[in-house]
């Protein structure tokens, strides 16, 4: 019940609300249930944060092997990481799973970069779909005869669906190409030990 306001009668401003009794046992059970529902999400979030931090540390340690300092980086799927040292033209890449892959690339030795995709066509009745099985960035070197390096961003053998990897790859391709353009007048050095990989 809400009292009506009448001029010069401030006592009528009083609002009366019904009172409810809350059973302490019910209240305790509600808090326990809420905590039980939230715990898995909190645990998952903390676990992902820990994995990302570990990847970040490894990425910086990798760049430091050539006195590099990561200025831009990105992490996805909890075991992929890529970072760029624009000043020293170094690209660091990690795939930290059961079959780890590590690259530390001197971009001054890279001639070109492009998106590398493996796709297949799936027919269903009258429609056709293109399914991506692999997304990466392929780096070709200035020195003739050097095998290109492919940085993996998505592999259908590891994950069933894409989760933004195509966008991430396109974004990093642009960063790499911009770095190559700025460094296009630098004379190529020896390609030896420019890229290292650990399988």
PDB file of C-alpha atoms in Angstrom:
ATOM      1  CA  UNK A   1       0.000   0.000   0.000  1.00  0.00           C
ATOM      2  CA  UNK A   2       1.326   3.449  -0.944  1.00  0.00           C
ATOM      3  CA  UNK A   3      -0.111   6.537   0.730  1.00  0.00           C
ATOM      4  CA  UNK A   4      -1.178   9.436  -1.481  1.00  0.00           C
ATOM      5  CA  UNK A   5       0.662  12.729  -1.154  1.00  0.00           C
ATOM      6  CA  UNK A   6      -1.407  15.581   0.203  1.00  0.00           C
ATOM      7  CA  UNK A   7      -0.072  19.172   0.418  1.00  0.00           C
ATOM      8  CA  UNK A   8       1.101  20.205   3.902  1.00  0.00           C
ATOM      9  CA  UNK A   9       0.702  16.656   5.150  1.00  0.00           C
ATOM     10  CA  UNK A  10       4.201  15.122   5.093  1.00  0.00           C
ATOM     11  CA  UNK A  11       3.134  12.192   7.224  1.00  0.00           C
ATOM     12  CA  UNK A  12       1.353  10.854   4.157  1.00  0.00           C
ATOM     13  CA  UNK A  13       4.694  10.409   2.370  1.00  0.00           C
ATOM     14  CA  UNK A  14       5.324   7.273   4.409  1.00  0.00           C
ATOM     15  CA  UNK A  15       5.335   4.164   2.237  1.00  0.00           C
ATOM     16  CA  UNK A  16       4.395   0.866   3.779  1.00  0.00           C
ATOM     17  CA  UNK A  17       5.875  -2.301   2.249  1.00  0.00           C
ATOM     18  CA  UNK A  18       4.877  -5.831   3.142  1.00  0.00           C
ATOM     19  CA  UNK A  19       7.451  -7.772   5.163  1.00  0.00           C
ATOM     20  CA  UNK A  20       8.693 -11.208   4.135  1.00  0.00           C
ATOM     21  CA  UNK A  21      10.361 -13.726   6.395  1.00  0.00           C
ATOM     22  CA  UNK A  22      13.378 -15.495   4.806  1.00  0.00           C
ATOM     23  CA  UNK A  23      14.224 -18.915   6.105  1.00  0.00           C
ATOM     24  CA  UNK A  24      17.972 -18.976   7.034  1.00  0.00           C
ATOM     25  CA  UNK A  25      18.290 -22.541   5.768  1.00  0.00           C
ATOM     26  CA  UNK A  26      16.818 -21.601   2.393  1.00  0.00           C
ATOM     27  CA  UNK A  27      19.099 -18.573   2.181  1.00  0.00           C
ATOM     28  CA  UNK A  28      22.186 -20.681   2.970  1.00  0.00           C
ATOM     29  CA  UNK A  29      21.232 -23.286   0.388  1.00  0.00           C
ATOM     30  CA  UNK A  30      20.740 -20.547  -2.233  1.00  0.00           C
ATOM     31  CA  UNK A  31      24.229 -19.183  -1.588  1.00  0.00           C
ATOM     32  CA  UNK A  32      25.731 -22.681  -1.770  1.00  0.00           C
ATOM     33  CA  UNK A  33      23.947 -23.407  -5.041  1.00  0.00           C
ATOM     34  CA  UNK A  34      25.063 -20.075  -6.516  1.00  0.00           C
ATOM     35  CA  UNK A  35      28.657 -20.775  -5.460  1.00  0.00           C
ATOM     36  CA  UNK A  36      28.535 -24.266  -6.953  1.00  0.00           C
ATOM     37  CA  UNK A  37      27.316 -22.877 -10.275  1.00  0.00           C
ATOM     38  CA  UNK A  38      29.963 -20.137 -10.392  1.00  0.00           C
ATOM     39  CA  UNK A  39      32.960 -22.239  -9.319  1.00  0.00           C
ATOM     40  CA  UNK A  40      33.530 -24.040 -12.691  1.00  0.00           C
ATOM     41  CA  UNK A  41      33.444 -20.736 -14.572  1.00  0.00           C
ATOM     42  CA  UNK A  42      35.879 -19.095 -12.148  1.00  0.00           C
ATOM     43  CA  UNK A  43      38.199 -22.111 -12.309  1.00  0.00           C
ATOM     44  CA  UNK A  44      38.096 -22.148 -16.119  1.00  0.00           C
ATOM     45  CA  UNK A  45      38.811 -18.423 -16.291  1.00  0.00           C
ATOM     46  CA  UNK A  46      41.775 -18.686 -13.893  1.00  0.00           C
ATOM     47  CA  UNK A  47      43.137 -21.690 -15.791  1.00  0.00           C
ATOM     48  CA  UNK A  48      42.958 -19.852 -19.127  1.00  0.00           C
ATOM     49  CA  UNK A  49      44.586 -16.791 -17.607  1.00  0.00           C
ATOM     50  CA  UNK A  50      47.429 -18.942 -16.278  1.00  0.00           C
ATOM     51  CA  UNK A  51      47.965 -20.568 -19.699  1.00  0.00           C
ATOM     52  CA  UNK A  52      48.006 -17.193 -21.445  1.00  0.00           C
ATOM     53  CA  UNK A  53      50.521 -15.819 -18.958  1.00  0.00           C
ATOM     54  CA  UNK A  54      52.780 -18.841 -19.535  1.00  0.00           C
ATOM     55  CA  UNK A  55      52.565 -18.303 -23.314  1.00  0.00           C
ATOM     56  CA  UNK A  56      53.389 -14.632 -22.894  1.00  0.00           C
ATOM     57  CA  UNK A  57      56.484 -15.442 -20.848  1.00  0.00           C
ATOM     58  CA  UNK A  58      57.657 -18.011 -23.419  1.00  0.00           C
ATOM     59  CA  UNK A  59      57.098 -15.561 -26.278  1.00  0.00           C
ATOM     60  CA  UNK A  60      59.222 -12.879 -24.624  1.00  0.00           C
ATOM     61  CA  UNK A  61      61.914 -15.423 -23.745  1.00  0.00           C
ATOM     62  CA  UNK A  62      61.994 -16.538 -27.376  1.00  0.00           C
ATOM     63  CA  UNK A  63      62.435 -12.980 -28.679  1.00  0.00           C
ATOM     64  CA  UNK A  64      65.142 -12.292 -26.113  1.00  0.00           C
ATOM     65  CA  UNK A  65      67.335 -14.961 -27.758  1.00  0.00           C
ATOM     66  CA  UNK A  66      68.122 -12.312 -30.384  1.00  0.00           C
ATOM     67  CA  UNK A  67      67.824  -9.352 -28.011  1.00  0.00           C
ATOM     68  CA  UNK A  68      64.284  -8.736 -29.196  1.00  0.00           C
ATOM     69  CA  UNK A  69      61.463  -7.035 -27.311  1.00  0.00           C
ATOM     70  CA  UNK A  70      57.879  -7.911 -28.237  1.00  0.00           C
ATOM     71  CA  UNK A  71      55.844  -4.776 -28.927  1.00  0.00           C
ATOM     72  CA  UNK A  72      52.709  -6.450 -30.329  1.00  0.00           C
ATOM     73  CA  UNK A  73      51.357  -9.897 -29.532  1.00  0.00           C
ATOM     74  CA  UNK A  74      48.271 -12.089 -29.781  1.00  0.00           C
ATOM     75  CA  UNK A  75      47.161 -15.335 -28.154  1.00  0.00           C
ATOM     76  CA  UNK A  76      44.402 -17.778 -29.108  1.00  0.00           C
ATOM     77  CA  UNK A  77      43.142 -21.274 -28.317  1.00  0.00           C
ATOM     78  CA  UNK A  78      45.310 -21.192 -25.154  1.00  0.00           C
ATOM     79  CA  UNK A  79      48.367 -22.563 -26.957  1.00  0.00           C
ATOM     80  CA  UNK A  80      48.984 -20.335 -29.978  1.00  0.00           C
ATOM     81  CA  UNK A  81      51.000 -17.136 -29.653  1.00  0.00           C
ATOM     82  CA  UNK A  82      52.591 -14.679 -32.054  1.00  0.00           C
ATOM     83  CA  UNK A  83      54.564 -11.527 -31.367  1.00  0.00           C
ATOM     84  CA  UNK A  84      56.362  -8.808 -33.297  1.00  0.00           C
ATOM     85  CA  UNK A  85      59.398  -6.721 -32.447  1.00  0.00           C
ATOM     86  CA  UNK A  86      59.003  -3.888 -34.950  1.00  0.00           C
ATOM     87  CA  UNK A  87      62.251  -2.174 -34.018  1.00  0.00           C
ATOM     88  CA  UNK A  88      64.459  -5.233 -34.567  1.00  0.00           C
ATOM     89  CA  UNK A  89      62.211  -6.750 -37.277  1.00  0.00           C
ATOM     90  CA  UNK A  90      61.761 -10.020 -35.383  1.00  0.00           C
ATOM     91  CA  UNK A  91      58.705 -12.287 -35.525  1.00  0.00           C
ATOM     92  CA  UNK A  92      58.208 -14.827 -32.728  1.00  0.00           C
ATOM     93  CA  UNK A  93      55.696 -17.677 -32.998  1.00  0.00           C
ATOM     94  CA  UNK A  94      54.660 -20.491 -30.639  1.00  0.00           C
ATOM     95  CA  UNK A  95      52.374 -23.477 -30.814  1.00  0.00           C
ATOM     96  CA  UNK A  96      52.475 -24.901 -27.308  1.00  0.00           C
ATOM     97  CA  UNK A  97      50.693 -28.246 -27.396  1.00  0.00           C
ATOM     98  CA  UNK A  98      51.735 -31.910 -27.364  1.00  0.00           C
ATOM     99  CA  UNK A  99      53.716 -31.236 -30.551  1.00  0.00           C
ATOM    100  CA  UNK A 100      55.194 -27.771 -29.894  1.00  0.00           C
ATOM    101  CA  UNK A 101      56.371 -25.587 -32.728  1.00  0.00           C
ATOM    102  CA  UNK A 102      58.678 -22.579 -32.299  1.00  0.00           C
ATOM    103  CA  UNK A 103      59.840 -19.991 -34.839  1.00  0.00           C
ATOM    104  CA  UNK A 104      61.976 -16.895 -34.388  1.00  0.00           C
ATOM    105  CA  UNK A 105      62.211 -15.173 -37.751  1.00  0.00           C
ATOM    106  CA  UNK A 106      64.317 -12.240 -38.894  1.00  0.00           C
ATOM    107  CA  UNK A 107      61.924 -10.339 -41.147  1.00  0.00           C
ATOM    108  CA  UNK A 108      64.854  -8.604 -42.835  1.00  0.00           C
ATOM    109  CA  UNK A 109      65.428 -11.942 -44.561  1.00  0.00           C
ATOM    110  CA  UNK A 110      61.803 -12.364 -45.671  1.00  0.00           C
ATOM    111  CA  UNK A 111      60.854 -11.517 -49.251  1.00  0.00           C
ATOM    112  CA  UNK A 112      57.080 -11.914 -49.057  1.00  0.00           C
ATOM    113  CA  UNK A 113      54.184 -13.112 -46.929  1.00  0.00           C
ATOM    114  CA  UNK A 114      50.791 -14.489 -47.892  1.00  0.00           C
ATOM    115  CA  UNK A 115      47.828 -16.360 -46.447  1.00  0.00           C
ATOM    116  CA  UNK A 116      48.138 -20.129 -46.754  1.00  0.00           C
ATOM    117  CA  UNK A 117      44.866 -22.096 -46.763  1.00  0.00           C
ATOM    118  CA  UNK A 118      43.791 -25.679 -47.326  1.00  0.00           C
ATOM    119  CA  UNK A 119      40.100 -26.003 -48.160  1.00  0.00           C
ATOM    120  CA  UNK A 120      37.683 -28.597 -49.477  1.00  0.00           C
ATOM    121  CA  UNK A 121      34.279 -28.439 -51.106  1.00  0.00           C
ATOM    122  CA  UNK A 122      31.389 -30.252 -49.444  1.00  0.00           C
ATOM    123  CA  UNK A 123      28.237 -30.940 -51.476  1.00  0.00           C
ATOM    124  CA  UNK A 124      24.870 -31.267 -49.793  1.00  0.00           C
ATOM    125  CA  UNK A 125      21.859 -31.790 -52.072  1.00  0.00           C
ATOM    126  CA  UNK A 126      21.857 -28.736 -54.356  1.00  0.00           C
ATOM    127  CA  UNK A 127      24.188 -26.606 -52.218  1.00  0.00           C
ATOM    128  CA  UNK A 128      27.953 -26.468 -51.911  1.00  0.00           C
ATOM    129  CA  UNK A 129      30.093 -25.370 -48.966  1.00  0.00           C
ATOM    130  CA  UNK A 130      33.770 -24.582 -48.685  1.00  0.00           C
ATOM    131  CA  UNK A 131      35.299 -26.008 -45.510  1.00  0.00           C
ATOM    132  CA  UNK A 132      38.655 -24.674 -44.304  1.00  0.00           C
ATOM    133  CA  UNK A 133      40.950 -27.369 -42.951  1.00  0.00           C
ATOM    134  CA  UNK A 134      44.007 -25.211 -42.414  1.00  0.00           C
ATOM    135  CA  UNK A 135      44.832 -21.503 -42.090  1.00  0.00           C
ATOM    136  CA  UNK A 136      48.332 -20.084 -41.848  1.00  0.00           C
ATOM    137  CA  UNK A 137      50.777 -17.456 -43.053  1.00  0.00           C
ATOM    138  CA  UNK A 138      53.487 -18.496 -45.494  1.00  0.00           C
ATOM    139  CA  UNK A 139      56.791 -16.601 -45.397  1.00  0.00           C
ATOM    140  CA  UNK A 140      59.174 -16.792 -48.367  1.00  0.00           C
ATOM    141  CA  UNK A 141      62.838 -15.805 -47.989  1.00  0.00           C
ATOM    142  CA  UNK A 142      65.149 -13.612 -50.019  1.00  0.00           C
ATOM    143  CA  UNK A 143      67.736 -16.327 -50.452  1.00  0.00           C
ATOM    144  CA  UNK A 144      66.887 -18.623 -53.344  1.00  0.00           C
ATOM    145  CA  UNK A 145      66.377 -22.252 -52.451  1.00  0.00           C
ATOM    146  CA  UNK A 146      65.273 -21.514 -48.875  1.00  0.00           C
ATOM    147  CA  UNK A 147      62.187 -23.449 -47.850  1.00  0.00           C
ATOM    148  CA  UNK A 148      59.191 -21.218 -46.955  1.00  0.00           C
ATOM    149  CA  UNK A 149      57.983 -21.156 -43.356  1.00  0.00           C
ATOM    150  CA  UNK A 150      54.290 -21.654 -42.612  1.00  0.00           C
ATOM    151  CA  UNK A 151      52.942 -20.279 -39.341  1.00  0.00           C
ATOM    152  CA  UNK A 152      49.912 -22.295 -38.302  1.00  0.00           C
ATOM    153  CA  UNK A 153      46.812 -20.406 -37.122  1.00  0.00           C
ATOM    154  CA  UNK A 154      44.189 -23.153 -37.469  1.00  0.00           C
ATOM    155  CA  UNK A 155      44.279 -26.890 -38.092  1.00  0.00           C
ATOM    156  CA  UNK A 156      41.052 -28.886 -38.423  1.00  0.00           C
ATOM    157  CA  UNK A 157      42.865 -31.947 -37.076  1.00  0.00           C
ATOM    158  CA  UNK A 158      43.120 -30.127 -33.733  1.00  0.00           C
ATOM    159  CA  UNK A 159      39.839 -28.163 -33.719  1.00  0.00           C
ATOM    160  CA  UNK A 160      36.497 -28.835 -35.373  1.00  0.00           C
ATOM    161  CA  UNK A 161      35.523 -25.209 -36.020  1.00  0.00           C
ATOM    162  CA  UNK A 162      37.170 -21.894 -36.744  1.00  0.00           C
ATOM    163  CA  UNK A 163      37.125 -19.379 -33.907  1.00  0.00           C
ATOM    164  CA  UNK A 164      38.267 -16.187 -35.594  1.00  0.00           C
ATOM    165  CA  UNK A 165      41.585 -17.593 -36.831  1.00  0.00           C
ATOM    166  CA  UNK A 166      41.060 -16.309 -40.382  1.00  0.00           C
ATOM    167  CA  UNK A 167      40.664 -12.765 -39.055  1.00  0.00           C
ATOM    168  CA  UNK A 168      43.718 -13.127 -36.811  1.00  0.00           C
ATOM    169  CA  UNK A 169      45.809 -14.417 -39.713  1.00  0.00           C
ATOM    170  CA  UNK A 170      44.715 -11.558 -42.001  1.00  0.00           C
ATOM    171  CA  UNK A 171      45.512  -9.035 -39.284  1.00  0.00           C
ATOM    172  CA  UNK A 172      49.007 -10.423 -38.756  1.00  0.00           C
ATOM    173  CA  UNK A 173      49.634 -10.687 -42.475  1.00  0.00           C
ATOM    174  CA  UNK A 174      49.004  -6.950 -42.711  1.00  0.00           C
ATOM    175  CA  UNK A 175      51.400  -6.263 -39.818  1.00  0.00           C
ATOM    176  CA  UNK A 176      54.116  -8.410 -41.391  1.00  0.00           C
ATOM    177  CA  UNK A 177      53.665  -6.883 -44.855  1.00  0.00           C
ATOM    178  CA  UNK A 178      53.832  -3.358 -43.427  1.00  0.00           C
ATOM    179  CA  UNK A 179      57.076  -4.271 -41.654  1.00  0.00           C
ATOM    180  CA  UNK A 180      58.492  -5.715 -44.877  1.00  0.00           C
ATOM    181  CA  UNK A 181      57.614  -2.536 -46.791  1.00  0.00           C
ATOM    182  CA  UNK A 182      59.421  -0.357 -44.266  1.00  0.00           C
ATOM    183  CA  UNK A 183      62.472  -2.566 -44.537  1.00  0.00           C
ATOM    184  CA  UNK A 184      62.421  -3.126 -48.323  1.00  0.00           C
ATOM    185  CA  UNK A 185      65.646  -1.163 -48.932  1.00  0.00           C
ATOM    186  CA  UNK A 186      67.725  -3.137 -46.410  1.00  0.00           C
ATOM    187  CA  UNK A 187      70.223  -5.476 -48.086  1.00  0.00           C
ATOM    188  CA  UNK A 188      69.652  -9.179 -47.360  1.00  0.00           C
ATOM    189  CA  UNK A 189      71.904 -10.860 -44.832  1.00  0.00           C
ATOM    190  CA  UNK A 190      72.790 -14.523 -44.632  1.00  0.00           C
ATOM    191  CA  UNK A 191      69.684 -16.651 -44.238  1.00  0.00           C
ATOM    192  CA  UNK A 192      71.504 -19.020 -41.874  1.00  0.00           C
ATOM    193  CA  UNK A 193      69.654 -19.487 -38.579  1.00  0.00           C
ATOM    194  CA  UNK A 194      67.060 -16.872 -39.534  1.00  0.00           C
ATOM    195  CA  UNK A 195      64.197 -19.240 -38.690  1.00  0.00           C
ATOM    196  CA  UNK A 196      64.429 -22.014 -36.127  1.00  0.00           C
ATOM    197  CA  UNK A 197      61.802 -24.678 -35.519  1.00  0.00           C
ATOM    198  CA  UNK A 198      61.332 -27.243 -32.787  1.00  0.00           C
ATOM    199  CA  UNK A 199      58.950 -30.102 -33.458  1.00  0.00           C
TER     200      UNK A 199
END
